[in-house]
Amino acid sequence: MRNISLIFKQFSRSVLLIAGLVVCGLTAHAQTDAAKGEAIFKAKCTACHKIDTRMTGPALGPQLTSETDDAYLTKWIQNNQALIAAKNPKAVKIFNEYNQAGMTVFAELSDADVGNVITYIRADWKKIQEDKAKAPAAGAVAEDKGPSSLVIWGLLGVIVIAFIVILVLNKVIATLERLLLNRQGIVLEEDAEEEKVKADRTATFKKLLKNKKLVFFIVLCGTIAMGSFSWVTMWNTNVHQGYQPVQPIKYSHELHAGAMKIECQYCHTGAFKSKNASIPSLNVCMNCHKSVKTESPEIHKIYDALGYDPNTAKYDSTKAKPIQWVRIHNLPDLAYFNHSQHVKVGAIKCQTCHGPVETMKEVYQYSPLTMKWCIQCHKRTEVNGKGNAYYDSILAAHDKIKKGEKVTAAVLGGIECAKCHY
Ligand code: HEC
Ligand code: HEC
Ligand code: HEC
Ligand code: HEC
Ligand code: HEC
Ligand code: HEC
């Protein structure tokens, strides 16, 4: 018996090994093709296409199903304009569908290159769909991890109410019983006992009240509790950490800056060169939303605000009315804060002060923005002065002072425009 099972074990092991090697070999082969394709896709196609969402061009995952004719696709990708000029019905149809946006001609791509790109797109689309299929299951598990706080509070409430009801019912029953017995002329021993206990209790309470040390202690505790409560409240006056107003358009940083990885400064252009990071004008949104999600009511708010008619693709400035974003971060006027000084010169990441914005569906104020917050960071953060003209000029001035030479305000930066002008 043992011999047989040993042989079986060895046999199954070698089968597994061979199977493993074959799979590895196959995936390695597929990977090289897909990897080459990915490089081409990233370099040449991502400006207009994504695998899973529509951009300037169609979402390529669903477009390139396994039934799609590869010979046509190869011709299309290498020279779509030739196909359109030759009035290929499929080509003309999609060209018109996309308002004749026109795709670049990629004559430099060989048939093999195009094949690799197609392999990559199909593999990636398959992966995205598999991930999607798994995602809801994972979400369900996460949600099942524990009852929500609402449920817990609800349960607690029910328990407390049930407890009160039981107490009241007990009391009522006891009273009824006593009434019954009283009517029958029976006085319970228990009742006499209770009277005595009550009298004792009042006596102890009066005694405690006379104990001055105890009274003082209780008053002290009360004062400390009230005092620290108002102290904390006072310190937090005008601190709006966590402030998260509802914005007029459901614009999501999680989607745009997170999933789509649009750089912060694509929209907040001022952050690197001026005091204000600035909120983008709606024209920035229109770079994409002229053709993305045109049917969404949220996007129609952008169109309305610009007086844009998606059917005629024309702007009517008389109908325009600006979107009123609600400002979240707001220092009082008495404090001067400059973004470029921190982001460019200090090389501080946006997230250090604003938190993980790329994961926020709605932005909230992450930092307290108190003076203590500014000062603590200034005390902790080391400045990198290398290759910075400002610090070079300070060093130069320092050398001059050491040598006993004259130093003017100009040497210290007193003729730089931004020192006197906003
Ligand atoms: C300048 C923008 C742009 C670039 C770059 C671009 N495309 Fe396109 N693509 C489009 C547009 C727009 C369409 C829709 C048809 C049209 O308007 O010409 C399209 C359509 C397609 C189609 C659909 C054809 C059909 O009939 O189903 C495929 C496939 C495609 N592109 C692949 C690629 C590949 C692969 C690359 C990179 C090598 C690429 N595209 C680069 C804009 C672009
Ligand atoms: C596609 C454009 C776009 C991109 C990209 C973008 N933002 Fe924004 N951001 C906006 C818009 C529009 C608002 C105003 C509406 C709001 O608060 O959600 C805003 C608001 C903010 C605010 C709050 C401003 C206030 O009122 O105090 C912060 C902070 C912010 N963005 C940081 C970032 C950071 C950090 C990144 C990069 C990770 C980023 N944003 C990327 C468009 C963008
Ligand atoms: C680089 C391109 C790009 C820019 C710039 C951009 N968006 Fe988007 N946005 C998208 C894409 C793509 C989607 C759709 C994702 C999807 O398919 O759900 C989207 C989705 C949205 C949605 C959700 C629509 C819905 O109903 O699901 C809103 C709202 C939105 N964007 C607002 C804005 C605003 C406001 C701006 C300007 C501050 C902006 N977007 C700038 C590409 C962009
Ligand atoms: C050192 C901390 C710090 C860093 C780093 C920082 N911010 Fe800010 N940000 C602030 C403060 C403070 C305010 C409020 C300014 C005010 O009210 O005058 C603010 C305000 C904003 C606003 C509101 C509009 C405005 O211009 O005042 C936006 C948008 C914004 N920041 C985006 C960004 C982006 C994008 C980055 C990264 C490129 C960034 N911030 C980096 C601290 C910072
Ligand atoms: C995350 C850290 C950090 C926070 C938070 C921060 N700062 Fe700074 N700040 C710096 C650094 C680093 C520099 C020096 C940049 C440089 O010149 O190299 C700086 C420089 C400055 C300067 C210029 C100082 C000079 O000598 O020219 C001013 C003004 C300033 N910060 C104001 C503020 C204010 C106001 C706040 C709070 C609202 C704040 N900072 C919050 C890191 C921070
Ligand atoms: C030492 C401080 C200081 C510096 C440095 C400085 N300015 Fe001025 N500037 C002023 C003052 C004060 C005024 C207003 C008095 C006036 O109009 O004559 C002014 C006025 C101006 C005006 C006229 C504004 C108007 O509406 O009349 C301009 C333009 C100007 N400055 C540009 C610059 C430029 C560009 C630089 C950098 C090369 C610069 N300034 C550097 C102090 C300064």
XYZ file of C-alpha atoms and ligand atoms in Angstrom:
680
model
C 0.000 0.000 0.000
C 2.709 2.462 1.078
C 4.691 1.803 -2.057
C 1.747 2.568 -4.273
C 0.946 5.825 -2.544
C 4.632 6.854 -2.732
C 4.768 6.171 -6.453
C 1.526 8.055 -6.921
C 2.907 11.026 -5.006
C 6.067 11.144 -7.120
C 4.072 10.785 -10.290
C 1.730 13.629 -9.438
C 4.674 15.805 -8.412
C 6.387 15.393 -11.773
C 3.122 16.071 -13.609
C 2.681 19.279 -11.626
C 6.282 20.306 -12.366
C 5.871 19.809 -16.099
C 2.545 21.623 -16.113
C 4.138 24.494 -14.179
C 7.023 24.756 -16.652
C 4.658 24.788 -19.617
C 2.491 27.518 -18.072
C 5.585 29.594 -17.227
C 6.886 29.248 -20.749
C 3.557 30.214 -22.272
C 3.052 33.261 -20.024
C 6.661 34.349 -20.584
C 6.024 34.222 -24.319
C 2.715 36.063 -24.001
C 4.319 38.571 -21.657
C 7.076 39.559 -24.033
C 4.484 40.267 -26.735
C 2.185 42.073 -24.320
C 5.079 43.991 -22.759
C 6.259 45.224 -26.182
C 2.663 46.141 -26.973
C 2.289 47.984 -23.687
C 5.365 50.108 -24.391
C 3.987 51.125 -27.805
C 0.501 51.730 -26.381
C 1.837 53.971 -23.601
C 4.035 55.937 -26.001
C 1.608 56.412 -28.872
C -1.992 55.773 -27.889
C -2.641 56.966 -24.298
C -3.011 60.590 -25.389
C -6.389 59.688 -26.915
C -7.319 56.200 -25.684
C -7.819 54.318 -22.470
C -8.497 50.609 -22.254
C -11.655 50.885 -20.164
C -13.049 54.396 -20.669
C -13.859 56.591 -23.611
C -11.578 59.573 -24.113
C -11.000 61.371 -27.413
C -11.190 57.948 -29.039
C -13.217 54.896 -28.006
C -12.400 52.692 -25.005
C -10.220 50.100 -26.714
C -10.986 47.123 -24.436
C -14.630 46.697 -25.476
C -13.792 47.880 -29.030
C -11.289 45.050 -29.561
C -13.379 42.024 -28.652
C -12.000 38.675 -29.763
C -14.323 38.610 -32.800
C -12.937 41.851 -34.202
C -11.233 41.398 -37.548
C -7.487 41.743 -36.858
C -6.606 42.407 -40.486
C -8.963 45.416 -40.521
C -7.626 46.631 -37.162
C -4.028 46.424 -38.372
C -4.869 48.480 -41.437
C -6.829 50.951 -39.295
C -4.021 51.466 -36.797
C -1.341 51.761 -39.491
C -3.278 54.153 -41.679
C -6.857 54.907 -40.730
C -7.079 57.779 -43.188
C -6.400 55.493 -46.131
C -9.291 53.286 -44.983
C -11.602 56.266 -44.639
C -10.533 57.624 -48.026
C -11.246 54.169 -49.519
C -14.746 54.452 -47.953
C -14.397 51.275 -45.881
C -17.897 51.186 -44.280
C -16.631 50.242 -40.809
C -13.993 52.960 -40.847
C -16.363 55.638 -42.119
C -18.951 54.669 -39.504
C -16.627 55.065 -36.510
C -15.072 58.212 -38.003
C -18.509 59.830 -38.128
C -19.471 58.449 -34.733
C -16.570 60.381 -33.208
C -17.472 63.628 -34.977
C -14.667 63.042 -37.465
C -12.116 63.658 -34.721
C -9.479 61.863 -36.746
C -6.816 59.510 -35.423
C -3.088 59.888 -36.020
C -1.555 57.761 -38.816
C 1.005 55.246 -37.519
C 2.742 54.130 -40.722
C 5.928 53.413 -38.733
C 4.317 50.476 -36.879
C 4.996 47.060 -38.431
C 2.365 44.309 -38.550
C 4.156 42.623 -35.629
C 4.106 45.868 -33.605
C 0.386 46.258 -34.163
C -0.129 42.594 -33.265
C 1.691 43.177 -29.963
C -0.423 46.253 -29.179
C -3.616 44.293 -29.853
C -2.358 41.414 -27.669
C -1.631 43.874 -24.880
C -5.022 45.603 -25.129
C -6.906 42.304 -25.038
C -4.837 40.968 -22.102
C -5.240 44.185 -20.121
C -8.979 44.356 -20.808
C -9.343 40.764 -19.638
C -7.442 41.624 -16.452
C -9.600 44.708 -15.824
C -12.767 42.651 -16.234
C -11.486 39.935 -13.908
C -10.560 42.544 -11.296
C -13.999 44.076 -11.650
C -15.634 40.695 -11.129
C -13.596 40.228 -7.956
C -14.049 43.778 -6.628
C -17.721 43.628 -5.572
C -17.061 40.394 -3.676
C -14.189 42.036 -1.798
C -16.390 45.050 -1.068
C -19.126 42.821 0.301
C -16.618 41.122 2.597
C -15.345 44.474 3.827
C -18.877 45.620 4.531
C -19.669 42.402 6.331
C -16.720 42.862 8.680
C -18.880 44.351 11.394
C -22.303 45.854 11.955
C -22.424 49.561 11.170
C -22.382 51.994 14.067
C -26.030 52.820 13.322
C -27.017 49.208 13.961
C -25.016 49.129 17.199
C -26.653 52.307 18.471
C -30.055 50.999 17.438
C -29.485 47.762 19.372
C -28.258 49.665 22.424
C -31.347 51.877 22.244
C -33.654 48.857 22.089
C -31.896 47.242 25.068
C -32.137 50.418 27.167
C -35.826 50.869 26.337
C -36.548 47.208 27.100
C -34.760 47.597 30.426
C -36.815 50.663 31.349
C -40.041 48.913 30.384
C -39.137 45.921 32.565
C -38.341 48.197 35.529
C -41.604 50.117 35.170
C -43.637 46.925 34.802
C -41.959 45.459 37.888
C -42.836 48.551 39.904
C -46.433 48.493 38.663
C -46.839 44.814 39.515
C -45.327 45.321 42.973
C -47.671 48.248 43.691
C -50.700 46.313 42.497
C -49.743 43.360 44.671
C -49.327 45.581 47.711
C -52.685 47.285 47.081
C -54.330 43.903 46.874
C -52.734 42.708 50.113
C -53.502 46.034 51.882
C -57.133 45.686 50.965
C -57.039 42.248 52.515
C -55.677 43.902 55.671
C -52.231 42.422 55.505
C -49.241 44.720 56.125
C -46.049 43.216 54.921
C -42.929 43.041 57.036
C -41.008 44.081 53.920
C -42.755 47.471 53.912
C -41.717 48.305 57.456
C -38.158 47.299 56.574
C -38.161 49.573 53.526
C -39.250 52.608 55.549
C -36.314 52.061 57.861
C -33.797 51.775 55.028
C -35.111 55.028 53.522
C -34.622 56.905 56.785
C -31.080 55.523 57.073
C -30.249 56.660 53.567
C -31.274 60.286 54.146
C -29.209 60.339 57.301
C -26.060 59.137 55.472
C -26.599 61.678 52.705
C -26.908 64.545 55.215
C -23.740 63.350 56.927
C -21.841 63.329 53.602
C -23.000 66.867 52.830
C -21.538 68.020 56.130
C -18.150 66.508 55.180
C -16.452 69.669 53.826
C -13.472 67.871 52.311
C -15.716 65.690 50.199
C -17.836 68.630 49.020
C -14.678 70.553 48.112
C -13.367 67.563 46.175
C -16.569 67.213 44.156
C -16.704 70.947 43.354
C -13.030 70.826 42.297
C -13.653 67.917 39.933
C -16.596 69.757 38.388
C -14.568 72.928 37.891
C -11.672 71.080 36.268
C -14.008 69.228 33.900
C -15.843 72.415 32.870
C -12.580 74.372 32.615
C -10.823 71.898 30.326
C -13.930 71.600 28.176
C -14.087 75.357 27.587
C -10.284 75.545 27.150
C -10.411 72.994 24.313
C -13.473 74.650 22.801
C -11.737 78.031 22.836
C -8.608 76.684 21.152
C -10.693 75.129 18.412
C -12.689 78.263 17.672
C -12.223 79.148 14.020
C -10.293 75.933 13.324
C -12.078 74.232 10.466
C -10.149 70.977 10.252
C -12.334 68.377 8.536
C -14.526 71.040 6.864
C -16.137 69.371 3.838
C -18.780 71.482 2.135
C -20.994 70.093 -0.648
C -19.785 71.433 -4.002
C -22.110 72.570 -6.823
C -20.763 69.864 -9.201
C -20.024 66.310 -8.048
C -16.417 66.619 -9.192
C -14.276 63.835 -7.710
C -10.534 64.064 -7.048
C -10.556 60.323 -6.419
C -11.539 59.787 -10.056
C -9.559 62.527 -11.799
C -6.384 62.825 -9.698
C -6.497 59.242 -8.360
C -7.785 56.753 -10.926
C -6.933 58.861 -14.002
C -3.692 60.193 -12.480
C -4.096 63.740 -13.805
C -1.324 65.861 -12.278
C -2.420 68.370 -9.646
C -0.858 71.275 -11.526
C -2.799 70.441 -14.706
C -5.705 72.101 -12.902
C -4.087 74.010 -10.023
C -1.645 75.767 -12.341
C -0.649 78.459 -9.864
C 0.749 76.164 -7.184
C 4.280 76.122 -8.591
C 4.556 79.733 -9.654
C 2.445 81.942 -7.456
C 0.896 82.562 -4.092
C -2.394 80.888 -4.968
C -2.800 77.351 -6.251
C -6.033 78.588 -7.912
C -9.177 76.670 -8.896
C -9.272 75.771 -12.629
C -11.642 77.525 -14.978
C -14.292 75.323 -16.581
C -12.472 75.531 -19.918
C -9.906 73.149 -18.431
C -12.697 70.640 -17.817
C -13.913 71.122 -21.381
C -10.592 69.823 -22.751
C -12.078 66.413 -21.994
C -15.751 66.902 -21.253
C -16.561 68.263 -24.668
C -16.558 64.574 -25.621
C -16.491 62.631 -22.318
C -19.705 61.749 -20.430
C -21.659 64.235 -22.498
C -24.927 62.702 -21.343
C -24.279 63.172 -17.595
C -26.420 65.785 -15.811
C -23.332 66.774 -13.775
C -21.443 67.553 -16.982
C -24.448 69.506 -18.254
C -23.918 71.817 -15.270
C -20.526 72.659 -16.837
C -22.193 73.258 -20.220
C -24.858 75.481 -18.642
C -22.263 77.477 -16.737
C -20.343 78.148 -19.955
C -23.443 78.723 -22.079
C -22.316 75.774 -24.240
C -24.755 73.863 -26.408
C -23.532 70.272 -26.904
C -25.747 69.788 -29.956
C -24.355 72.689 -31.948
C -20.955 72.757 -30.126
C -21.302 76.545 -29.855
C -20.791 78.891 -26.894
C -23.284 81.611 -26.039
C -21.569 83.915 -23.538
C -24.827 85.724 -22.722
C -26.108 82.536 -21.082
C -22.905 81.894 -19.082
C -22.995 82.044 -15.298
C -19.976 81.017 -13.221
C -19.964 77.930 -11.013
C -19.707 78.899 -7.367
C -17.254 76.423 -5.840
C -17.284 76.586 -2.061
C -13.873 77.574 -0.736
C -12.517 75.051 1.770
C -9.084 76.299 2.866
C -9.077 79.891 3.992
C -6.440 81.638 6.095
C -7.387 84.937 7.701
C -6.072 87.997 5.809
C -3.538 88.713 8.536
C -1.417 85.693 7.530
C 0.548 85.483 4.288
C 0.929 82.048 2.731
C 2.603 81.424 -0.601
C 2.260 78.127 -2.500
C 5.275 78.445 -4.808
C 7.521 79.115 -1.818
C 6.497 75.797 -0.295
C 5.828 73.609 -3.345
C 8.684 74.750 -5.591
C 11.386 76.126 -3.294
C 10.596 73.945 -0.284
C 9.769 70.919 -2.504
C 6.886 70.008 -0.170
C 4.281 67.654 -1.625
C 0.672 68.856 -1.815
C -0.342 65.828 0.254
C 1.826 66.884 3.220
C -0.558 69.780 3.831
C -3.743 68.720 2.029
C -3.735 64.996 2.823
C -4.489 62.192 0.355
C -6.538 64.384 -2.008
C -6.272 61.741 -4.750
C -8.443 59.434 -2.631
C -11.107 62.049 -1.774
C -14.457 61.963 -3.537
C -15.090 65.337 -1.911
C -12.201 67.455 -0.655
C -12.049 68.286 3.044
C -9.657 70.376 5.098
C -7.040 67.887 6.254
C -4.735 70.147 8.312
C -5.786 72.514 11.105
C -4.163 75.575 9.398
C -3.384 77.063 12.800
C -0.299 79.164 13.501
C 1.016 76.313 15.671
C 0.778 74.035 12.614
C 2.831 76.434 10.454
C 5.440 77.010 13.170
C 5.882 73.339 14.063
C 6.619 72.431 10.468
C 9.027 75.362 10.104
C 10.902 74.120 13.158
C 11.090 70.563 11.879
C 11.711 70.911 8.136
C 15.254 71.206 6.864
C 15.811 73.607 3.984
C 17.692 72.476 0.922
C 19.735 75.518 -0.112
C 21.799 73.825 -2.853
C 21.427 75.333 -6.312
C 18.983 77.953 -5.035
C 19.847 81.473 -6.206
C 18.179 83.023 -3.167
C 20.324 81.125 -0.696
C 23.404 81.746 -2.843
C 22.773 85.490 -2.543
C 22.360 85.155 1.232
C 25.668 83.290 1.436
C 27.341 85.934 -0.718
C 25.977 88.673 1.567
C 27.163 86.725 4.592
C 30.683 86.539 3.144
C 30.660 90.283 2.464
C 29.580 91.057 6.030
C 32.327 88.796 7.363
C 34.926 90.605 5.263
C 33.611 93.929 6.541
C 32.334 95.049 3.117
C 29.232 97.207 2.664
C 25.948 95.318 2.235
C 22.891 97.065 0.779
C 19.243 96.091 1.013
C 19.476 95.270 -2.684
C 22.009 92.529 -1.986
C 19.540 90.977 0.438
C 16.880 90.827 -2.285
C 15.369 94.276 -1.792
C 14.967 94.877 -5.513
C 13.110 91.678 -6.300
C 9.623 92.584 -7.530
C 7.794 90.079 -5.344
C 9.281 91.489 -2.144
C 7.156 94.616 -2.527
C 4.390 93.541 -4.912
C 1.758 90.864 -4.632
C -4.829 61.878 -31.732
C -5.665 60.944 -31.040
C -5.485 59.448 -31.255
C -4.339 58.688 -31.088
C -2.944 59.181 -30.698
C -4.717 57.323 -31.323
N -6.056 57.252 -31.623
Fe -7.119 55.569 -32.074
N -8.785 56.687 -32.391
C -8.882 58.047 -32.230
C -10.207 58.489 -32.584
C -10.727 59.925 -32.507
C -10.921 57.344 -32.974
C -12.380 57.279 -33.446
C -12.467 57.305 -34.950
C -12.084 58.614 -35.561
O -12.666 59.650 -35.238
O -11.157 58.623 -36.414
C -10.000 56.224 -32.823
C -10.329 54.883 -33.099
C -9.499 53.816 -32.863
C -9.854 52.429 -33.022
C -11.216 51.891 -33.436
C -11.279 51.498 -34.875
C -12.561 50.784 -35.183
O -13.030 50.864 -36.321
O -13.094 50.126 -34.266
C -8.777 51.673 -32.699
C -8.671 50.170 -32.702
C -7.718 52.594 -32.347
N -8.183 53.869 -32.444
C -6.452 52.210 -31.937
C -5.417 53.061 -31.673
C -4.076 52.644 -31.321
C -3.619 51.218 -31.167
C -3.346 53.780 -31.122
C -1.866 53.875 -30.781
C -0.943 53.190 -31.661
C -4.230 54.917 -31.347
N -5.474 54.455 -31.664
C -3.848 56.252 -31.217
C -7.884 58.898 -31.803
C -6.558 58.538 -31.593
C -9.161 67.977 -13.296
C -8.858 69.092 -12.456
C -8.241 68.910 -11.070
C -7.159 68.124 -10.714
C -6.315 67.224 -11.599
C -6.928 68.351 -9.303
N -7.865 69.229 -8.821
Fe -7.975 69.950 -6.930
N -9.695 70.955 -7.384
C -10.293 70.994 -8.640
C -11.568 71.685 -8.536
C -12.547 71.940 -9.684
C -11.711 72.085 -7.180
C -12.874 72.835 -6.536
C -13.985 71.899 -6.150
C -13.659 71.025 -4.988
O -13.313 71.531 -3.924
O -13.760 69.791 -5.148
C -10.522 71.605 -6.484
C -10.263 71.786 -5.128
C -9.082 71.420 -4.486
C -8.735 71.742 -3.117
C -9.596 72.525 -2.155
C -9.540 74.012 -2.471
C -10.221 74.862 -1.456
O -11.336 75.319 -1.726
O -9.653 75.071 -0.387
C -7.505 71.214 -2.859
C -6.721 71.313 -1.577
C -7.091 70.533 -4.054
N -8.051 70.680 -5.033
C -5.895 69.845 -4.180
C -5.569 69.049 -5.275
C -4.434 68.150 -5.311
C -3.445 67.974 -4.171
C -4.434 67.553 -6.533
C -3.483 66.481 -7.054
C -3.387 65.269 -6.273
C -5.578 68.075 -7.271
N -6.236 68.973 -6.471
C -5.913 67.740 -8.579
C -9.767 70.463 -9.799
C -8.690 69.594 -9.864
C -8.143 64.664 -18.757
C -9.557 64.583 -18.971
C -10.528 65.184 -17.940
C -10.523 66.463 -17.388
C -9.523 67.590 -17.629
C -11.688 66.548 -16.540
N -12.366 65.359 -16.564
Fe -14.085 64.940 -15.552
N -14.020 63.044 -16.217
C -13.136 62.544 -17.154
C -13.512 61.176 -17.508
C -12.780 60.272 -18.502
C -14.676 60.889 -16.738
C -15.552 59.675 -16.832
C -15.124 58.498 -16.054
C -16.226 57.479 -16.190
O -16.352 56.916 -17.275
O -16.976 57.324 -15.237
C -14.962 62.077 -15.957
C -16.043 62.164 -15.081
C -16.464 63.347 -14.502
C -17.667 63.496 -13.701
C -18.646 62.388 -13.367
C -19.752 62.382 -14.383
C -20.739 61.295 -14.098
O -21.934 61.552 -14.244
O -20.297 60.178 -13.761
C -17.745 64.807 -13.317
C -18.839 65.476 -12.506
C -16.574 65.478 -13.849
N -15.823 64.567 -14.561
C -16.302 66.823 -13.679
C -15.154 67.444 -14.134
C -14.820 68.823 -13.854
C -15.670 69.794 -13.067
C -13.626 69.047 -14.444
C -12.822 70.331 -14.431
C -12.426 70.849 -13.136
C -13.203 67.831 -15.094
N -14.153 66.870 -14.882
C -12.035 67.683 -15.828
C -12.065 63.208 -17.716
C -11.695 64.512 -17.407
C 2.875 73.945 3.227
C 1.515 73.553 3.096
C 0.868 73.487 1.715
C 1.313 72.822 0.585
C 2.602 72.038 0.408
C 0.299 73.008 -0.433
N -0.727 73.787 0.063
Fe -2.434 74.311 -0.908
N -2.998 75.482 0.670
C -2.289 75.609 1.857
C -2.892 76.663 2.679
C -2.393 77.127 4.029
C -3.994 77.167 1.926
C -4.936 78.313 2.299
C -4.357 79.577 1.674
C -5.131 80.829 1.962
O -6.255 80.777 2.428
O -4.577 81.910 1.651
C -4.041 76.382 0.683
C -4.998 76.544 -0.318
C -5.070 75.754 -1.461
C -6.114 75.828 -2.471
C -7.305 76.773 -2.430
C -7.164 77.901 -3.435
C -5.937 78.733 -3.204
O -5.152 78.875 -4.146
O -5.740 79.277 -2.102
C -5.828 74.895 -3.440
C -6.617 74.609 -4.702
C -4.594 74.259 -3.055
N -4.167 74.792 -1.858
C -3.968 73.274 -3.805
C -2.672 72.826 -3.575
C -1.916 71.991 -4.493
C -2.415 71.460 -5.822
C -0.699 71.792 -3.917
C 0.499 71.004 -4.475
C 0.974 71.395 -5.794
C -0.692 72.486 -2.627
N -1.895 73.111 -2.469
C 0.362 72.475 -1.718
C -1.191 74.867 2.233
C -0.408 74.099 1.382
C 4.936 71.018 5.742
C 5.776 72.031 6.290
C 5.320 73.480 6.266
C 4.117 73.989 6.657
C 2.921 73.219 7.212
C 4.198 75.400 6.468
N 5.422 75.750 5.966
Fe 6.031 77.643 5.508
N 7.823 76.917 4.891
C 8.200 75.597 4.904
C 9.534 75.481 4.357
C 10.332 74.191 4.185
C 9.957 76.796 4.018
C 11.302 77.238 3.411
C 11.255 77.176 1.924
C 12.581 77.676 1.400
O 12.715 78.903 1.249
O 13.439 76.836 1.175
C 8.848 77.673 4.374
C 8.880 79.050 4.177
C 7.862 79.911 4.537
C 7.918 81.354 4.415
C 9.099 82.163 3.906
C 10.093 82.384 4.992
C 11.277 83.219 4.502
O 12.248 83.297 5.218
O 11.189 83.780 3.414
C 6.708 81.851 4.847
C 6.278 83.304 4.896
C 5.909 80.700 5.253
N 6.637 79.544 5.046
C 4.617 80.790 5.733
C 3.869 79.697 6.174
C 2.538 79.791 6.750
C 1.779 81.101 6.970
C 2.153 78.524 7.051
C 0.868 78.060 7.692
C -0.379 78.510 7.130
C 3.225 77.633 6.647
N 4.255 78.381 6.132
C 3.163 76.261 6.776
C 7.451 74.535 5.366
C 6.143 74.607 5.842
C 11.366 98.143 -2.795
C 10.024 97.884 -3.198
C 9.715 97.655 -4.682
C 10.345 96.785 -5.550
C 11.517 95.828 -5.248
C 9.646 96.878 -6.809
N 8.633 97.786 -6.717
Fe 7.309 98.277 -8.183
N 6.460 99.673 -6.960
C 6.783 99.880 -5.644
C 5.926 100.921 -5.111
C 5.952 101.463 -3.676
C 5.042 101.289 -6.142
C 3.917 102.306 -6.057
C 4.420 103.713 -6.177
C 4.334 104.184 -7.578
O 3.359 103.896 -8.276
O 5.221 104.921 -7.960
C 5.426 100.497 -7.307
C 4.819 100.590 -8.556
C 5.052 99.723 -9.602
C 4.339 99.738 -10.845
C 3.279 100.702 -11.249
C 1.940 100.212 -10.783
C 0.837 101.198 -11.112
O -0.273 100.731 -11.247
O 1.099 102.387 -11.183
C 4.825 98.720 -11.614
C 4.344 98.292 -12.996
C 5.874 98.093 -10.864
N 6.008 98.735 -9.638
C 6.610 97.006 -11.306
C 7.688 96.491 -10.634
C 8.541 95.442 -11.156
C 8.361 94.752 -12.515
C 9.495 95.187 -10.221
C 10.670 94.170 -10.299
C 11.621 94.432 -11.348
C 9.228 96.077 -9.093
N 8.137 96.857 -9.382
C 9.971 96.108 -7.911
C 7.782 99.236 -4.919
C 8.661 98.297 -5.436
